[in-house]
Amino acid sequence: MSNFDILRDDVKDLWDKYIRHEFVIKMKEGTLPLDSFKYYMIQDTKYVNIMLKSLLNASSKAPLNKITNILNAIFNTRDKGLEIEKEILEKLNIDDAAIENTGYNLVNYAYTRHLYYNSTIGWDYFLASWAPCMIGYSFVGKFVKGSPNEIYDLWASFYGSKDYENRVETIIDALDDIKLNDGIKNVFRNSVNFEIMFWEAALRKDPTIFK
């Protein structure tokens, strides 16, 4: 059993709620209101910016072979991901100014600070905080693929792809090299909770007040 399996099984009910959240199911069905998805895309873009900074900060503390594999898997497929993101943002009429002029909601603000904080503690803790997002989106993407909504199907075409699965495999491999303890498990659990709250904030379209 991999460390990921152990971590996921430790929070099984939360994990299932995350990857089969109402937001995700509505994407699959094509019934999610576009304004909720537009809200999500803006917040997700802001999240990714801090997430990448946190990854680069933690990378100096990581085993060289593991971080090399992860960074190669991410940056070798980043163009494809950016191409799809650009197409979605254009379809939703979201430009750079809209993203820059929108603040973080409370969940996103807390989640990104959680990631960055753990990147300062060490590679193991950052990896545990980051894994739920990266691995979970592979599950979500494969589930949402085939949505009758063109935009949601396009979004899922990347997260449900083999290229994205390659990213996930390098992260699961890196997780197997860390020693699990209660602190690591708590960090993983907190990130799964943040992922659930991220969906919920998008459904509610929470106020965005944190610049």
GROMACS .gro file of C-alpha atoms in nm:
model
  211
    1MET     CA    1   0.000   0.000   0.000
    2SER     CA    2   0.139   0.340  -0.097
    3ASN     CA    3   0.168   0.631   0.144
    4PHE     CA    4  -0.100   0.805  -0.060
    5ASP     CA    5  -0.337   0.514  -0.007
    6ILE     CA    6  -0.270   0.529   0.366
    7LEU     CA    7  -0.327   0.905   0.380
    8ARG     CA    8  -0.643   0.884   0.169
    9ASP     CA    9  -0.787   0.592   0.368
   10ASP     CA   10  -0.722   0.787   0.688
   11VAL     CA   11  -0.965   1.056   0.565
   12LYS     CA   12  -1.185   0.840   0.342
   13ASP     CA   13  -1.517   1.015   0.410
   14LEU     CA   14  -1.361   1.356   0.353
   15TRP     CA   15  -1.182   1.238   0.040
   16ASP     CA   16  -1.504   1.106  -0.111
   17LYS     CA   17  -1.679   1.432  -0.027
   18TYR     CA   18  -1.399   1.620  -0.200
   19ILE     CA   19  -1.383   1.429  -0.529
   20ARG     CA   20  -1.761   1.386  -0.552
   21HIS     CA   21  -1.865   1.722  -0.416
   22GLU     CA   22  -2.187   1.883  -0.535
   23PHE     CA   23  -1.977   2.125  -0.743
   24VAL     CA   24  -1.806   1.832  -0.917
   25ILE     CA   25  -2.128   1.637  -0.975
   26LYS     CA   26  -2.293   1.943  -1.128
   27MET     CA   27  -1.996   1.987  -1.361
   28LYS     CA   28  -2.034   1.626  -1.467
   29GLU     CA   29  -2.406   1.671  -1.525
   30GLY     CA   30  -2.355   2.006  -1.699
   31THR     CA   31  -2.589   2.177  -1.451
   32LEU     CA   32  -2.335   2.392  -1.265
   33PRO     CA   33  -2.420   2.761  -1.319
   34LEU     CA   34  -2.153   2.926  -1.533
   35ASP     CA   35  -2.123   3.217  -1.292
   36SER     CA   36  -2.015   2.974  -1.017
   37PHE     CA   37  -1.756   2.821  -1.248
   38LYS     CA   38  -1.634   3.164  -1.356
   39TYR     CA   39  -1.593   3.255  -0.989
   40TYR     CA   40  -1.406   2.928  -0.935
   41MET     CA   41  -1.171   2.986  -1.229
   42ILE     CA   42  -1.065   3.328  -1.101
   43GLN     CA   43  -0.999   3.194  -0.752
   44ASP     CA   44  -0.822   2.886  -0.889
   45THR     CA   45  -0.591   3.101  -1.102
   46LYS     CA   46  -0.497   3.303  -0.796
   47TYR     CA   47  -0.445   2.981  -0.600
   48VAL     CA   48  -0.212   2.834  -0.864
   49ASN     CA   49   0.012   3.142  -0.855
   50ILE     CA   50   0.081   3.096  -0.482
   51MET     CA   51   0.092   2.719  -0.514
   52LEU     CA   52   0.376   2.738  -0.767
   53LYS     CA   53   0.567   2.982  -0.546
   54SER     CA   54   0.524   2.740  -0.256
   55LEU     CA   55   0.644   2.449  -0.470
   56LEU     CA   56   0.956   2.637  -0.575
   57ASN     CA   57   1.020   2.739  -0.215
   58ALA     CA   58   0.990   2.379  -0.096
   59SER     CA   59   1.192   2.238  -0.384
   60SER     CA   60   1.522   2.347  -0.229
   61LYS     CA   61   1.445   2.114   0.061
   62ALA     CA   62   1.346   1.815  -0.155
   63PRO     CA   63   1.551   1.512  -0.267
   64LEU     CA   64   1.703   1.616  -0.598
   65ASN     CA   65   1.582   1.316  -0.798
   66LYS     CA   66   1.223   1.350  -0.671
   67ILE     CA   67   1.187   1.723  -0.728
   68THR     CA   68   1.352   1.692  -1.070
   69ASN     CA   69   1.096   1.432  -1.173
   70ILE     CA   70   0.808   1.642  -1.042
   71LEU     CA   71   0.921   1.968  -1.200
   72ASN     CA   72   0.988   1.797  -1.533
   73ALA     CA   73   0.642   1.638  -1.528
   74ILE     CA   74   0.480   1.974  -1.452
   75PHE     CA   75   0.671   2.203  -1.684
   76ASN     CA   76   0.683   1.957  -1.974
   77THR     CA   77   0.303   1.960  -1.984
   78ARG     CA   78   0.243   2.316  -1.862
   79ASP     CA   79   0.193   2.457  -2.212
   80LYS     CA   80  -0.098   2.219  -2.275
   81GLY     CA   81  -0.256   2.310  -1.942
   82LEU     CA   82  -0.211   2.683  -2.008
   83GLU     CA   83  -0.357   2.646  -2.357
   84ILE     CA   84  -0.674   2.490  -2.218
   85GLU     CA   85  -0.692   2.743  -1.935
   86LYS     CA   86  -0.655   3.031  -2.182
   87GLU     CA   87  -0.935   2.893  -2.399
   88ILE     CA   88  -1.165   2.856  -2.097
   89LEU     CA   89  -1.088   3.205  -1.968
   90GLU     CA   90  -1.163   3.350  -2.312
   91LYS     CA   91  -1.495   3.162  -2.330
   92LEU     CA   92  -1.585   3.304  -1.988
   93ASN     CA   93  -1.467   3.657  -2.078
   94ILE     CA   94  -1.211   3.658  -1.796
   95ASP     CA   95  -0.904   3.871  -1.866
   96ASP     CA   96  -0.589   3.938  -1.663
   97ALA     CA   97  -0.738   4.255  -1.515
   98ALA     CA   98  -1.042   4.066  -1.386
   99ILE     CA   99  -0.814   3.823  -1.204
  100GLU     CA  100  -0.579   4.088  -1.068
  101ASN     CA  101  -0.863   4.313  -0.953
  102THR     CA  102  -1.045   4.033  -0.769
  103GLY     CA  103  -0.938   3.955  -0.415
  104TYR     CA  104  -0.900   3.617  -0.250
  105ASN     CA  105  -1.196   3.474  -0.069
  106LEU     CA  106  -1.134   3.366   0.289
  107VAL     CA  107  -1.091   2.997   0.201
  108ASN     CA  108  -0.844   3.065  -0.080
  109TYR     CA  109  -0.650   3.310   0.133
  110ALA     CA  110  -0.618   3.057   0.415
  111TYR     CA  111  -0.544   2.763   0.183
  112THR     CA  112  -0.262   2.937  -0.004
  113ARG     CA  113  -0.106   3.052   0.325
  114HIS     CA  114  -0.133   2.694   0.450
  115LEU     CA  115   0.063   2.575   0.146
  116TYR     CA  116   0.329   2.840   0.174
  117TYR     CA  117   0.370   2.793   0.548
  118ASN     CA  118   0.426   2.421   0.503
  119SER     CA  119   0.678   2.494   0.227
  120THR     CA  120   0.885   2.678   0.487
  121ILE     CA  121   0.874   2.384   0.730
  122GLY     CA  122   1.012   2.125   0.493
  123TRP     CA  123   0.958   1.914   0.183
  124ASP     CA  124   0.764   1.636   0.358
  125TYR     CA  125   0.510   1.874   0.506
  126PHE     CA  126   0.470   2.071   0.186
  127LEU     CA  127   0.423   1.752  -0.015
  128ALA     CA  128   0.149   1.635   0.222
  129SER     CA  129  -0.024   1.974   0.198
  130TRP     CA  130   0.001   1.983  -0.183
  131ALA     CA  131  -0.087   1.623  -0.271
  132PRO     CA  132  -0.467   1.643  -0.216
  133CYS     CA  133  -0.500   1.915  -0.479
  134MET     CA  134  -0.274   1.759  -0.739
  135ILE     CA  135  -0.387   1.399  -0.698
  136GLY     CA  136  -0.752   1.474  -0.632
  137TYR     CA  137  -0.790   1.670  -0.954
  138SER     CA  138  -0.694   1.360  -1.150
  139PHE     CA  139  -0.989   1.177  -0.994
  140VAL     CA  140  -1.217   1.474  -1.057
  141GLY     CA  141  -1.101   1.527  -1.415
  142LYS     CA  142  -1.161   1.166  -1.513
  143PHE     CA  143  -1.508   1.182  -1.355
  144VAL     CA  144  -1.612   1.510  -1.523
  145LYS     CA  145  -1.484   1.414  -1.872
  146GLY     CA  146  -1.775   1.374  -2.108
  147SER     CA  147  -1.982   1.646  -1.943
  148PRO     CA  148  -2.254   1.775  -2.178
  149ASN     CA  149  -2.129   2.126  -2.100
  150GLU     CA  150  -1.852   2.209  -2.348
  151ILE     CA  151  -1.656   2.423  -2.100
  152TYR     CA  152  -1.660   2.165  -1.821
  153ASP     CA  153  -1.562   1.890  -2.060
  154LEU     CA  154  -1.276   2.106  -2.186
  155TRP     CA  155  -1.161   2.173  -1.828
  156ALA     CA  156  -1.168   1.801  -1.752
  157SER     CA  157  -0.981   1.713  -2.071
  158PHE     CA  158  -0.656   1.825  -1.909
  159TYR     CA  159  -0.706   1.699  -1.553
  160GLY     CA  160  -0.832   1.368  -1.685
  161SER     CA  161  -0.547   1.331  -1.933
  162LYS     CA  162  -0.248   1.098  -1.939
  163ASP     CA  163  -0.018   1.402  -1.920
  164TYR     CA  164  -0.176   1.506  -1.594
  165GLU     CA  165  -0.171   1.148  -1.467
  166ASN     CA  166   0.207   1.150  -1.523
  167ARG     CA  167   0.232   1.446  -1.285
  168VAL     CA  168   0.030   1.259  -1.027
  169GLU     CA  169   0.247   0.949  -1.055
  170THR     CA  170   0.561   1.149  -0.973
  171ILE     CA  171   0.392   1.298  -0.666
  172ILE     CA  172   0.269   0.961  -0.542
  173ASP     CA  173   0.621   0.828  -0.591
  174ALA     CA  174   0.767   1.115  -0.388
  175LEU     CA  175   0.511   1.058  -0.112
  176ASP     CA  176   0.637   0.703  -0.073
  177ASP     CA  177   0.976   0.839   0.034
  178ILE     CA  178   0.848   1.036   0.331
  179LYS     CA  179   0.790   0.905   0.681
  180LEU     CA  180   0.426   0.936   0.783
  181ASN     CA  181   0.344   1.074   1.125
  182ASP     CA  182   0.051   1.248   1.291
  183GLY     CA  183   0.172   1.589   1.174
  184ILE     CA  184   0.190   1.478   0.811
  185LYS     CA  185  -0.152   1.317   0.837
  186ASN     CA  186  -0.303   1.632   0.988
  187VAL     CA  187  -0.156   1.850   0.712
  188PHE     CA  188  -0.301   1.617   0.447
  189ARG     CA  189  -0.640   1.617   0.621
  190ASN     CA  190  -0.641   1.997   0.644
  191SER     CA  191  -0.575   2.028   0.272
  192VAL     CA  192  -0.859   1.789   0.188
  193ASN     CA  193  -1.086   2.006   0.402
  194PHE     CA  194  -0.962   2.315   0.220
  195GLU     CA  195  -1.043   2.150  -0.114
  196ILE     CA  196  -1.398   2.081   0.003
  197MET     CA  197  -1.435   2.439   0.123
  198PHE     CA  198  -1.292   2.568  -0.206
  199TRP     CA  199  -1.578   2.405  -0.398
  200GLU     CA  200  -1.832   2.531  -0.146
  201ALA     CA  201  -1.702   2.888  -0.160
  202ALA     CA  202  -1.744   2.879  -0.538
  203LEU     CA  203  -2.102   2.753  -0.510
  204ARG     CA  204  -2.180   3.036  -0.266
  205LYS     CA  205  -1.961   3.289  -0.450
  206ASP     CA  206  -1.819   3.412  -0.120
  207PRO     CA  207  -1.706   3.774  -0.087
  208THR     CA  208  -1.353   3.834  -0.218
  209ILE     CA  209  -1.184   4.079   0.013
  210PHE     CA  210  -0.822   3.970   0.064
  211LYS     CA  211  -0.582   4.127  -0.187
   0.00000   0.00000   0.00000
